[in-house]
């Protein structure tokens, strides 16, 4: 295929190198409150559950979200503060990156987030201590994700600019779902079917 593309370029006398303009719009006049409201609107549209909270109430609200859904087997990213889970009932442990990812099939994952684009409702988890390894966000059926105000930007170019190209990233836009040719929605295909987002004010 690449050979055919090269042949077509030669026939068309296309220059070997073409400078691609990358003058993306990267600055926006949006307040923290506006960004939060836009992000919440997109997440709800994607059928995610949104819980607005504060740093002081975060642990209590995580415990309530888990209890309300009967989720009592929790694995959290190892870099998160263990005190966040003081009020959680059931089995709670930090993830062990060296363990078999198949052991994550029946747990609820709790992670932080790296950056979110409000306009697209996309949350990015970068492979690190607070966001966890990729399998922690892809294997469990249920995921609780923390989003803090300083990590929310407006557009996708801003979001991409904050990513480390050398680290794996997982992008979430609501719970995992797909539709077949008859538009039948199937959830939990390649990631959690239930996404609960804790929006910290």
mmCIF file of N, CA and C in Angstrom, residues 48-181:
data_model
loop_
_atom_site.group_PDB
_atom_site.id
_atom_site.type_symbol
_atom_site.label_atom_id
_atom_site.label_comp_id
_atom_site.label_asym_id
_atom_site.label_seq_id
_atom_site.Cartn_x
_atom_site.Cartn_y
_atom_site.Cartn_z
ATOM 1 N N UNK A 48 -22.129 8.647 31.406
ATOM 2 C CA UNK A 48 -21.315 8.492 32.615
ATOM 3 C C UNK A 48 -22.111 9.050 33.787
ATOM 4 N N UNK A 49 -21.796 8.606 34.993
ATOM 5 C CA UNK A 49 -22.395 9.160 36.203
ATOM 6 C C UNK A 49 -21.437 10.207 36.752
ATOM 7 N N UNK A 50 -21.949 11.388 37.052
ATOM 8 C CA UNK A 50 -21.115 12.479 37.546
ATOM 9 C C UNK A 50 -21.492 12.803 38.983
ATOM 10 N N UNK A 51 -20.482 12.885 39.843
ATOM 11 C CA UNK A 51 -20.674 13.287 41.230
ATOM 12 C C UNK A 51 -19.799 14.514 41.467
ATOM 13 N N UNK A 52 -20.425 15.645 41.796
ATOM 14 C CA UNK A 52 -19.660 16.848 42.124
ATOM 15 C C UNK A 52 -19.300 16.804 43.602
ATOM 16 N N UNK A 53 -18.032 17.075 43.900
ATOM 17 C CA UNK A 53 -17.551 16.951 45.262
ATOM 18 C C UNK A 53 -16.476 17.999 45.531
ATOM 19 N N UNK A 54 -15.884 17.937 46.708
ATOM 20 C CA UNK A 54 -14.763 18.801 47.080
ATOM 21 C C UNK A 54 -13.637 17.910 47.591
ATOM 22 N N UNK A 55 -12.447 18.481 47.746
ATOM 23 C CA UNK A 55 -11.331 17.701 48.281
ATOM 24 C C UNK A 55 -11.668 17.166 49.670
ATOM 25 N N UNK A 56 -12.359 17.988 50.467
ATOM 26 C CA UNK A 56 -12.692 17.577 51.828
ATOM 27 C C UNK A 56 -13.685 16.420 51.857
ATOM 28 N N UNK A 57 -14.596 16.378 50.892
ATOM 29 C CA UNK A 57 -15.650 15.353 50.877
ATOM 30 C C UNK A 57 -15.365 14.202 49.919
ATOM 31 N N UNK A 58 -14.212 14.228 49.258
ATOM 32 C CA UNK A 58 -13.940 13.253 48.203
ATOM 33 C C UNK A 58 -14.010 11.820 48.718
ATOM 34 N N UNK A 59 -13.349 11.527 49.828
ATOM 35 C CA UNK A 59 -13.367 10.172 50.365
ATOM 36 C C UNK A 59 -14.763 9.704 50.720
ATOM 37 N N UNK A 60 -15.526 10.583 51.363
ATOM 38 C CA UNK A 60 -16.906 10.248 51.752
ATOM 39 C C UNK A 60 -17.767 9.993 50.523
ATOM 40 N N UNK A 61 -17.597 10.819 49.486
ATOM 41 C CA UNK A 61 -18.418 10.661 48.282
ATOM 42 C C UNK A 61 -18.018 9.435 47.465
ATOM 43 N N UNK A 62 -16.736 9.081 47.490
ATOM 44 C CA UNK A 62 -16.320 7.842 46.832
ATOM 45 C C UNK A 62 -16.974 6.655 47.532
ATOM 46 N N UNK A 63 -16.926 6.665 48.881
ATOM 47 C CA UNK A 63 -17.530 5.575 49.654
ATOM 48 C C UNK A 63 -19.022 5.466 49.375
ATOM 49 N N UNK A 64 -19.714 6.602 49.278
ATOM 50 C CA UNK A 64 -21.155 6.597 49.020
ATOM 51 C C UNK A 64 -21.457 6.068 47.617
ATOM 52 N N UNK A 65 -20.675 6.507 46.628
ATOM 53 C CA UNK A 65 -20.893 6.045 45.248
ATOM 54 C C UNK A 65 -20.711 4.536 45.155
ATOM 55 N N UNK A 66 -19.716 4.012 45.845
ATOM 56 C CA UNK A 66 -19.471 2.568 45.823
ATOM 57 C C UNK A 66 -20.587 1.818 46.543
ATOM 58 N N UNK A 67 -20.977 2.326 47.721
ATOM 59 C CA UNK A 67 -22.021 1.651 48.508
ATOM 60 C C UNK A 67 -23.361 1.665 47.788
ATOM 61 N N UNK A 68 -23.694 2.783 47.144
ATOM 62 C CA UNK A 68 -24.971 2.896 46.439
ATOM 63 C C UNK A 68 -25.104 1.857 45.333
ATOM 64 N N UNK A 69 -23.969 1.441 44.778
ATOM 65 C CA UNK A 69 -23.990 0.499 43.659
ATOM 66 C C UNK A 69 -23.657 -0.932 44.090
ATOM 67 N N UNK A 70 -23.382 -1.100 45.378
ATOM 68 C CA UNK A 70 -23.050 -2.431 45.863
ATOM 69 C C UNK A 70 -21.682 -2.913 45.425
ATOM 70 N N UNK A 71 -20.782 -1.979 45.119
ATOM 71 C CA UNK A 71 -19.431 -2.338 44.687
ATOM 72 C C UNK A 71 -18.555 -2.420 45.929
ATOM 73 N N UNK A 72 -18.136 -3.619 46.306
ATOM 74 C CA UNK A 72 -17.412 -3.779 47.560
ATOM 75 C C UNK A 72 -16.043 -4.443 47.402
ATOM 76 N N UNK A 73 -15.572 -4.515 46.174
ATOM 77 C CA UNK A 73 -14.233 -5.063 45.932
ATOM 78 C C UNK A 73 -13.464 -4.027 45.112
ATOM 79 N N UNK A 74 -12.644 -3.241 45.810
ATOM 80 C CA UNK A 74 -12.032 -2.054 45.213
ATOM 81 C C UNK A 74 -10.522 -2.234 45.060
ATOM 82 N N UNK A 75 -10.029 -1.858 43.893
ATOM 83 C CA UNK A 75 -8.590 -1.784 43.648
ATOM 84 C C UNK A 75 -8.296 -0.371 43.154
ATOM 85 N N UNK A 76 -7.381 0.314 43.827
ATOM 86 C CA UNK A 76 -7.099 1.703 43.445
ATOM 87 C C UNK A 76 -5.657 1.874 42.980
ATOM 88 N N UNK A 77 -5.442 2.926 42.186
ATOM 89 C CA UNK A 77 -4.090 3.216 41.695
ATOM 90 C C UNK A 77 -3.160 3.414 42.887
ATOM 91 N N UNK A 78 -1.970 2.813 42.846
ATOM 92 C CA UNK A 78 -1.105 2.797 44.025
ATOM 93 C C UNK A 78 -0.658 4.168 44.523
ATOM 94 N N UNK A 79 -0.703 5.175 43.675
ATOM 95 C CA UNK A 79 -0.268 6.508 44.088
ATOM 96 C C UNK A 79 -1.338 7.321 44.785
ATOM 97 N N UNK A 80 -2.580 6.830 44.842
ATOM 98 C CA UNK A 80 -3.640 7.557 45.527
ATOM 99 C C UNK A 80 -3.463 7.453 47.040
ATOM 100 N N UNK A 81 -3.980 8.465 47.737
ATOM 101 C CA UNK A 81 -3.907 8.490 49.192
ATOM 102 C C UNK A 81 -4.818 7.407 49.776
ATOM 103 N N UNK A 82 -4.269 6.443 50.523
ATOM 104 C CA UNK A 82 -5.107 5.373 51.103
ATOM 105 C C UNK A 82 -6.217 5.900 52.016
ATOM 106 N N UNK A 83 -6.039 7.107 52.561
ATOM 107 C CA UNK A 83 -7.054 7.678 53.451
ATOM 108 C C UNK A 83 -8.357 7.984 52.717
ATOM 109 N N UNK A 84 -8.280 8.086 51.390
ATOM 110 C CA UNK A 84 -9.503 8.305 50.608
ATOM 111 C C UNK A 84 -10.485 7.156 50.782
ATOM 112 N N UNK A 85 -9.999 6.002 51.211
ATOM 113 C CA UNK A 85 -10.830 4.799 51.266
ATOM 114 C C UNK A 85 -11.143 4.356 52.698
ATOM 115 N N UNK A 86 -10.917 5.263 53.645
ATOM 116 C CA UNK A 86 -11.174 4.935 55.052
ATOM 117 C C UNK A 86 -12.624 4.557 55.316
ATOM 118 N N UNK A 87 -13.561 5.168 54.566
ATOM 119 C CA UNK A 87 -14.983 4.916 54.805
ATOM 120 C C UNK A 87 -15.578 3.859 53.879
ATOM 121 N N UNK A 88 -14.754 3.297 53.024
ATOM 122 C CA UNK A 88 -15.246 2.297 52.068
ATOM 123 C C UNK A 88 -15.414 0.952 52.764
ATOM 124 N N UNK A 89 -16.580 0.340 52.578
ATOM 125 C CA UNK A 89 -16.858 -0.983 53.141
ATOM 126 C C UNK A 89 -16.487 -2.061 52.129
ATOM 127 N N UNK A 90 -15.890 -3.125 52.627
ATOM 128 C CA UNK A 90 -15.540 -4.233 51.746
ATOM 129 C C UNK A 90 -14.041 -4.376 51.592
ATOM 130 N N UNK A 91 -13.642 -5.031 50.524
ATOM 131 C CA UNK A 91 -12.232 -5.286 50.248
ATOM 132 C C UNK A 91 -11.634 -4.108 49.485
ATOM 133 N N UNK A 92 -10.578 -3.527 50.049
ATOM 134 C CA UNK A 92 -9.932 -2.378 49.413
ATOM 135 C C UNK A 92 -8.423 -2.609 49.422
ATOM 136 N N UNK A 93 -7.798 -2.460 48.242
ATOM 137 C CA UNK A 93 -6.344 -2.614 48.185
ATOM 138 C C UNK A 93 -5.769 -1.788 47.041
ATOM 139 N N UNK A 94 -4.506 -1.416 47.209
ATOM 140 C CA UNK A 94 -3.794 -0.741 46.126
ATOM 141 C C UNK A 94 -3.440 -1.773 45.054
ATOM 142 N N UNK A 95 -3.433 -1.335 43.807
ATOM 143 C CA UNK A 95 -3.089 -2.238 42.707
ATOM 144 C C UNK A 95 -1.604 -2.585 42.754
ATOM 145 N N UNK A 96 -1.307 -3.810 42.434
ATOM 146 C CA UNK A 96 0.078 -4.268 42.316
ATOM 147 C C UNK A 96 0.376 -4.415 40.826
ATOM 148 N N UNK A 97 1.169 -3.487 40.260
ATOM 149 C CA UNK A 97 1.422 -3.533 38.812
ATOM 150 C C UNK A 97 2.036 -4.829 38.316
ATOM 151 N N UNK A 98 2.637 -5.614 39.215
ATOM 152 C CA UNK A 98 3.252 -6.868 38.781
ATOM 153 C C UNK A 98 2.269 -8.038 38.787
ATOM 154 N N UNK A 99 1.049 -7.794 39.280
ATOM 155 C CA UNK A 99 0.067 -8.884 39.354
ATOM 156 C C UNK A 99 -0.586 -9.135 37.997
ATOM 157 N N UNK A 100 -1.243 -10.268 37.873
ATOM 158 C CA UNK A 100 -1.896 -10.674 36.625
ATOM 159 C C UNK A 100 -3.123 -9.799 36.370
ATOM 160 N N UNK A 101 -3.184 -9.107 35.226
ATOM 161 C CA UNK A 101 -4.342 -8.262 34.919
ATOM 162 C C UNK A 101 -5.674 -9.022 34.938
ATOM 163 N N UNK A 102 -5.631 -10.331 34.721
ATOM 164 C CA UNK A 102 -6.869 -11.111 34.726
ATOM 165 C C UNK A 102 -7.528 -11.142 36.099
ATOM 166 N N UNK A 103 -6.761 -10.807 37.132
ATOM 167 C CA UNK A 103 -7.317 -10.763 38.480
ATOM 168 C C UNK A 103 -8.156 -9.511 38.716
ATOM 169 N N UNK A 104 -8.214 -8.618 37.733
ATOM 170 C CA UNK A 104 -8.956 -7.364 37.874
ATOM 171 C C UNK A 104 -10.373 -7.463 37.317
ATOM 172 N N UNK A 105 -10.760 -8.624 36.851
ATOM 173 C CA UNK A 105 -12.045 -8.761 36.172
ATOM 174 C C UNK A 105 -13.264 -8.515 37.028
ATOM 175 N N UNK A 106 -13.164 -8.721 38.338
ATOM 176 C CA UNK A 106 -14.357 -8.594 39.183
ATOM 177 C C UNK A 106 -14.222 -7.491 40.229
ATOM 178 N N UNK A 107 -13.420 -6.474 39.934
ATOM 179 C CA UNK A 107 -13.233 -5.382 40.893
ATOM 180 C C UNK A 107 -13.739 -4.067 40.298
ATOM 181 N N UNK A 108 -13.828 -3.048 41.154
ATOM 182 C CA UNK A 108 -14.060 -1.690 40.677
ATOM 183 C C UNK A 108 -12.738 -0.942 40.817
ATOM 184 N N UNK A 109 -12.327 -0.285 39.753
ATOM 185 C CA UNK A 109 -11.071 0.465 39.757
ATOM 186 C C UNK A 109 -11.332 1.901 40.185
ATOM 187 N N UNK A 110 -10.421 2.443 40.964
ATOM 188 C CA UNK A 110 -10.473 3.859 41.333
ATOM 189 C C UNK A 110 -9.135 4.480 40.944
ATOM 190 N N UNK A 111 -9.201 5.519 40.112
ATOM 191 C CA UNK A 111 -7.977 6.180 39.661
ATOM 192 C C UNK A 111 -8.162 7.688 39.668
ATOM 193 N N UNK A 112 -7.060 8.385 39.591
ATOM 194 C CA UNK A 112 -7.079 9.818 39.333
ATOM 195 C C UNK A 112 -7.079 9.989 37.812
ATOM 196 N N UNK A 113 -7.020 11.222 37.335
ATOM 197 C CA UNK A 113 -6.926 11.478 35.901
ATOM 198 C C UNK A 113 -5.748 12.414 35.651
ATOM 199 N N UNK A 114 -5.276 12.437 34.421
ATOM 200 C CA UNK A 114 -4.119 13.280 34.073
ATOM 201 C C UNK A 114 -4.566 14.614 33.483
ATOM 202 N N UNK A 115 -5.463 14.562 32.518
ATOM 203 C CA UNK A 115 -5.984 15.775 31.873
ATOM 204 C C UNK A 115 -7.317 15.419 31.231
ATOM 205 N N UNK A 116 -8.199 16.419 31.104
ATOM 206 C CA UNK A 116 -9.504 16.203 30.452
ATOM 207 C C UNK A 116 -9.797 17.352 29.507
ATOM 208 N N UNK A 117 -10.385 17.037 28.351
ATOM 209 C CA UNK A 117 -10.819 18.055 27.392
ATOM 210 C C UNK A 117 -12.320 18.242 27.558
ATOM 211 N N UNK A 118 -12.719 19.412 28.025
ATOM 212 C CA UNK A 118 -14.127 19.663 28.303
ATOM 213 C C UNK A 118 -14.985 19.567 27.043
ATOM 214 N N UNK A 119 -14.509 20.125 25.933
ATOM 215 C CA UNK A 119 -15.333 20.217 24.730
ATOM 216 C C UNK A 119 -15.696 18.847 24.173
ATOM 217 N N UNK A 120 -14.825 17.859 24.366
ATOM 218 C CA UNK A 120 -15.115 16.513 23.853
ATOM 219 C C UNK A 120 -15.512 15.542 24.958
ATOM 220 N N UNK A 121 -15.438 15.985 26.226
ATOM 221 C CA UNK A 121 -15.780 15.105 27.331
ATOM 222 C C UNK A 121 -14.822 13.937 27.461
ATOM 223 N N UNK A 122 -13.557 14.179 27.129
ATOM 224 C CA UNK A 122 -12.555 13.116 27.137
ATOM 225 C C UNK A 122 -11.636 13.231 28.343
ATOM 226 N N UNK A 123 -11.533 12.155 29.097
ATOM 227 C CA UNK A 123 -10.641 12.081 30.253
ATOM 228 C C UNK A 123 -9.457 11.205 29.871
ATOM 229 N N UNK A 124 -8.251 11.695 30.139
ATOM 230 C CA UNK A 124 -7.053 10.928 29.802
ATOM 231 C C UNK A 124 -6.383 10.420 31.076
ATOM 232 N N UNK A 125 -6.082 9.133 31.079
ATOM 233 C CA UNK A 125 -5.301 8.524 32.142
ATOM 234 C C UNK A 125 -3.924 8.226 31.572
ATOM 235 N N UNK A 126 -2.901 8.787 32.188
ATOM 236 C CA UNK A 126 -1.537 8.510 31.755
ATOM 237 C C UNK A 126 -0.977 7.423 32.659
ATOM 238 N N UNK A 127 -0.271 6.477 32.100
ATOM 239 C CA UNK A 127 0.264 5.366 32.890
ATOM 240 C C UNK A 127 1.240 5.907 33.930
ATOM 241 N N UNK A 128 0.771 6.042 35.174
ATOM 242 C CA UNK A 128 1.610 6.525 36.263
ATOM 243 C C UNK A 128 1.011 6.052 37.589
ATOM 244 N N UNK A 129 1.558 6.523 38.689
ATOM 245 C CA UNK A 129 1.158 6.030 40.002
ATOM 246 C C UNK A 129 -0.276 6.394 40.376
ATOM 247 N N UNK A 130 -0.756 7.576 39.971
ATOM 248 C CA UNK A 130 -2.105 7.995 40.382
ATOM 249 C C UNK A 130 -3.181 7.596 39.381
ATOM 250 N N UNK A 131 -2.799 7.425 38.127
ATOM 251 C CA UNK A 131 -3.768 6.977 37.117
ATOM 252 C C UNK A 131 -3.750 5.458 36.963
ATOM 253 N N UNK A 132 -2.689 4.818 37.438
ATOM 254 C CA UNK A 132 -2.610 3.366 37.371
ATOM 255 C C UNK A 132 -2.106 2.861 36.029
ATOM 256 N N UNK A 133 -1.874 1.564 35.981
ATOM 257 C CA UNK A 133 -1.488 0.935 34.719
ATOM 258 C C UNK A 133 -2.714 0.840 33.817
ATOM 259 N N UNK A 134 -2.502 0.646 32.538
ATOM 260 C CA UNK A 134 -3.607 0.649 31.576
ATOM 261 C C UNK A 134 -4.621 -0.438 31.871
ATOM 262 N N UNK A 135 -4.174 -1.599 32.312
ATOM 263 C CA UNK A 135 -5.110 -2.687 32.569
ATOM 264 C C UNK A 135 -6.084 -2.342 33.697
ATOM 265 N N UNK A 136 -5.681 -1.464 34.612
ATOM 266 C CA UNK A 136 -6.572 -1.077 35.701
ATOM 267 C C UNK A 136 -7.762 -0.272 35.188
ATOM 268 N N UNK A 137 -7.597 0.410 34.067
ATOM 269 C CA UNK A 137 -8.700 1.188 33.508
ATOM 270 C C UNK A 137 -9.427 0.470 32.379
ATOM 271 N N UNK A 138 -8.913 -0.681 31.949
ATOM 272 C CA UNK A 138 -9.520 -1.384 30.819
ATOM 273 C C UNK A 138 -10.174 -2.717 31.185
ATOM 274 N N UNK A 139 -9.666 -3.392 32.215
ATOM 275 C CA UNK A 139 -10.180 -4.721 32.548
ATOM 276 C C UNK A 139 -11.434 -4.682 33.425
ATOM 277 N N UNK A 140 -11.460 -3.907 34.527
ATOM 278 C CA UNK A 140 -12.643 -3.926 35.404
ATOM 279 C C UNK A 140 -13.905 -3.419 34.699
ATOM 280 N N UNK A 141 -15.053 -3.950 35.106
ATOM 281 C CA UNK A 141 -16.334 -3.513 34.549
ATOM 282 C C UNK A 141 -16.749 -2.140 35.078
ATOM 283 N N UNK A 142 -16.221 -1.753 36.231
ATOM 284 C CA UNK A 142 -16.625 -0.502 36.868
ATOM 285 C C UNK A 142 -15.395 0.344 37.171
ATOM 286 N N UNK A 143 -15.530 1.652 36.947
ATOM 287 C CA UNK A 143 -14.390 2.555 37.124
ATOM 288 C C UNK A 143 -14.870 3.847 37.773
ATOM 289 N N UNK A 144 -14.208 4.228 38.861
ATOM 290 C CA UNK A 144 -14.440 5.527 39.489
ATOM 291 C C UNK A 144 -13.204 6.370 39.205
ATOM 292 N N UNK A 145 -13.404 7.526 38.559
ATOM 293 C CA UNK A 145 -12.285 8.361 38.130
ATOM 294 C C UNK A 145 -12.402 9.751 38.747
ATOM 295 N N UNK A 146 -11.315 10.235 39.317
ATOM 296 C CA UNK A 146 -11.284 11.552 39.959
ATOM 297 C C UNK A 146 -10.762 12.582 38.963
ATOM 298 N N UNK A 147 -11.489 13.692 38.822
ATOM 299 C CA UNK A 147 -11.069 14.782 37.930
ATOM 300 C C UNK A 147 -10.980 16.066 38.754
ATOM 301 N N UNK A 148 -9.794 16.639 38.803
ATOM 302 C CA UNK A 148 -9.576 17.868 39.580
ATOM 303 C C UNK A 148 -9.560 19.081 38.652
ATOM 304 N N UNK A 149 -9.938 20.272 39.169
ATOM 305 C CA UNK A 149 -10.122 21.449 38.303
ATOM 306 C C UNK A 149 -8.891 21.856 37.507
ATOM 307 N N UNK A 150 -7.706 21.703 38.098
ATOM 308 C CA UNK A 150 -6.492 22.142 37.400
ATOM 309 C C UNK A 150 -6.128 21.230 36.233
ATOM 310 N N UNK A 151 -6.796 20.092 36.114
ATOM 311 C CA UNK A 151 -6.496 19.163 35.018
ATOM 312 C C UNK A 151 -7.461 19.296 33.844
ATOM 313 N N UNK A 152 -8.436 20.204 33.945
ATOM 314 C CA UNK A 152 -9.442 20.338 32.882
ATOM 315 C C UNK A 152 -9.073 21.492 31.958
ATOM 316 N N UNK A 153 -8.966 21.192 30.663
ATOM 317 C CA UNK A 153 -8.732 22.210 29.641
ATOM 318 C C UNK A 153 -9.927 22.219 28.697
ATOM 319 N N UNK A 154 -9.949 23.149 27.774
ATOM 320 C CA UNK A 154 -11.112 23.254 26.889
ATOM 321 C C UNK A 154 -11.013 22.328 25.683
ATOM 322 N N UNK A 155 -9.941 22.467 24.904
ATOM 323 C CA UNK A 155 -9.878 21.765 23.625
ATOM 324 C C UNK A 155 -8.932 20.584 23.595
ATOM 325 N N UNK A 156 -9.041 19.815 22.524
ATOM 326 C CA UNK A 156 -8.205 18.624 22.342
ATOM 327 C C UNK A 156 -6.730 18.981 22.143
ATOM 328 N N UNK A 157 -6.376 20.029 21.355
ATOM 329 C CA UNK A 157 -4.948 20.363 21.235
ATOM 330 C C UNK A 157 -4.289 20.659 22.579
ATOM 331 N N UNK A 158 -5.002 21.355 23.472
ATOM 332 C CA UNK A 158 -4.466 21.614 24.814
ATOM 333 C C UNK A 158 -4.269 20.305 25.574
ATOM 334 N N UNK A 159 -5.228 19.417 25.435
ATOM 335 C CA UNK A 159 -5.151 18.128 26.111
ATOM 336 C C UNK A 159 -3.935 17.333 25.623
ATOM 337 N N UNK A 160 -3.766 17.259 24.312
ATOM 338 C CA UNK A 160 -2.656 16.508 23.736
ATOM 339 C C UNK A 160 -1.316 17.103 24.163
ATOM 340 N N UNK A 161 -1.255 18.436 24.275
ATOM 341 C CA UNK A 161 -0.006 19.099 24.653
ATOM 342 C C UNK A 161 0.451 18.712 26.053
ATOM 343 N N UNK A 162 -0.477 18.265 26.894
ATOM 344 C CA UNK A 162 -0.128 17.877 28.267
ATOM 345 C C UNK A 162 0.286 16.405 28.393
ATOM 346 N N UNK A 163 0.248 15.675 27.309
ATOM 347 C CA UNK A 163 0.562 14.249 27.370
ATOM 348 C C UNK A 163 2.040 13.990 27.117
ATOM 349 N N UNK A 164 2.559 12.992 27.786
ATOM 350 C CA UNK A 164 3.922 12.539 27.557
ATOM 351 C C UNK A 164 3.874 11.496 26.443
ATOM 352 N N UNK A 165 4.477 11.789 25.276
ATOM 353 C CA UNK A 165 4.381 10.842 24.148
ATOM 354 C C UNK A 165 5.093 9.521 24.409
ATOM 355 N N UNK A 166 5.888 9.458 25.460
ATOM 356 C CA UNK A 166 6.610 8.227 25.766
ATOM 357 C C UNK A 166 5.856 7.334 26.739
ATOM 358 N N UNK A 167 4.708 7.794 27.225
ATOM 359 C CA UNK A 167 3.934 6.997 28.175
ATOM 360 C C UNK A 167 2.616 6.553 27.541
ATOM 361 N N UNK A 168 2.152 5.349 27.856
ATOM 362 C CA UNK A 168 0.838 4.913 27.359
ATOM 363 C C UNK A 168 -0.264 5.777 27.962
ATOM 364 N N UNK A 169 -1.276 6.072 27.169
ATOM 365 C CA UNK A 169 -2.417 6.850 27.644
ATOM 366 C C UNK A 169 -3.704 6.129 27.301
ATOM 367 N N UNK A 170 -4.677 6.252 28.183
ATOM 368 C CA UNK A 170 -6.017 5.735 27.922
ATOM 369 C C UNK A 170 -6.973 6.909 27.918
ATOM 370 N N UNK A 171 -7.762 7.037 26.853
ATOM 371 C CA UNK A 171 -8.726 8.129 26.749
ATOM 372 C C UNK A 171 -10.132 7.596 26.963
ATOM 373 N N UNK A 172 -10.852 8.203 27.905
ATOM 374 C CA UNK A 172 -12.214 7.796 28.231
ATOM 375 C C UNK A 172 -13.187 8.893 27.836
ATOM 376 N N UNK A 173 -14.193 8.542 27.097
ATOM 377 C CA UNK A 173 -15.303 9.456 26.811
ATOM 378 C C UNK A 173 -16.576 8.717 27.196
ATOM 379 N N UNK A 174 -16.846 8.701 28.485
ATOM 380 C CA UNK A 174 -17.955 7.922 29.008
ATOM 381 C C UNK A 174 -17.561 6.467 29.147
ATOM 382 N N UNK A 175 -18.527 5.633 29.527
ATOM 383 C CA UNK A 175 -18.276 4.205 29.635
ATOM 384 C C UNK A 175 -18.011 3.613 28.272
ATOM 385 N N UNK A 176 -17.343 2.465 28.242
ATOM 386 C CA UNK A 176 -17.047 1.799 26.980
ATOM 387 C C UNK A 176 -18.341 1.322 26.320
ATOM 388 N N UNK A 177 -18.503 1.630 25.040
ATOM 389 C CA UNK A 177 -19.710 1.210 24.325
ATOM 390 C C UNK A 177 -19.452 1.196 22.826
ATOM 391 N N UNK A 178 -20.242 0.419 22.129
ATOM 392 C CA UNK A 178 -20.190 0.395 20.674
ATOM 393 C C UNK A 178 -21.588 0.077 20.164
ATOM 394 N N UNK A 179 -21.816 0.281 18.884
ATOM 395 C CA UNK A 179 -23.111 -0.034 18.273
ATOM 396 C C UNK A 179 -22.889 -0.852 17.008
ATOM 397 N N UNK A 180 -23.785 -1.802 16.772
ATOM 398 C CA UNK A 180 -23.658 -2.591 15.555
ATOM 399 C C UNK A 180 -24.396 -1.887 14.414
ATOM 400 N N UNK A 181 -24.511 -2.564 13.292
ATOM 401 C CA UNK A 181 -25.100 -1.944 12.101
ATOM 402 C C UNK A 181 -26.572 -1.558 12.304
#
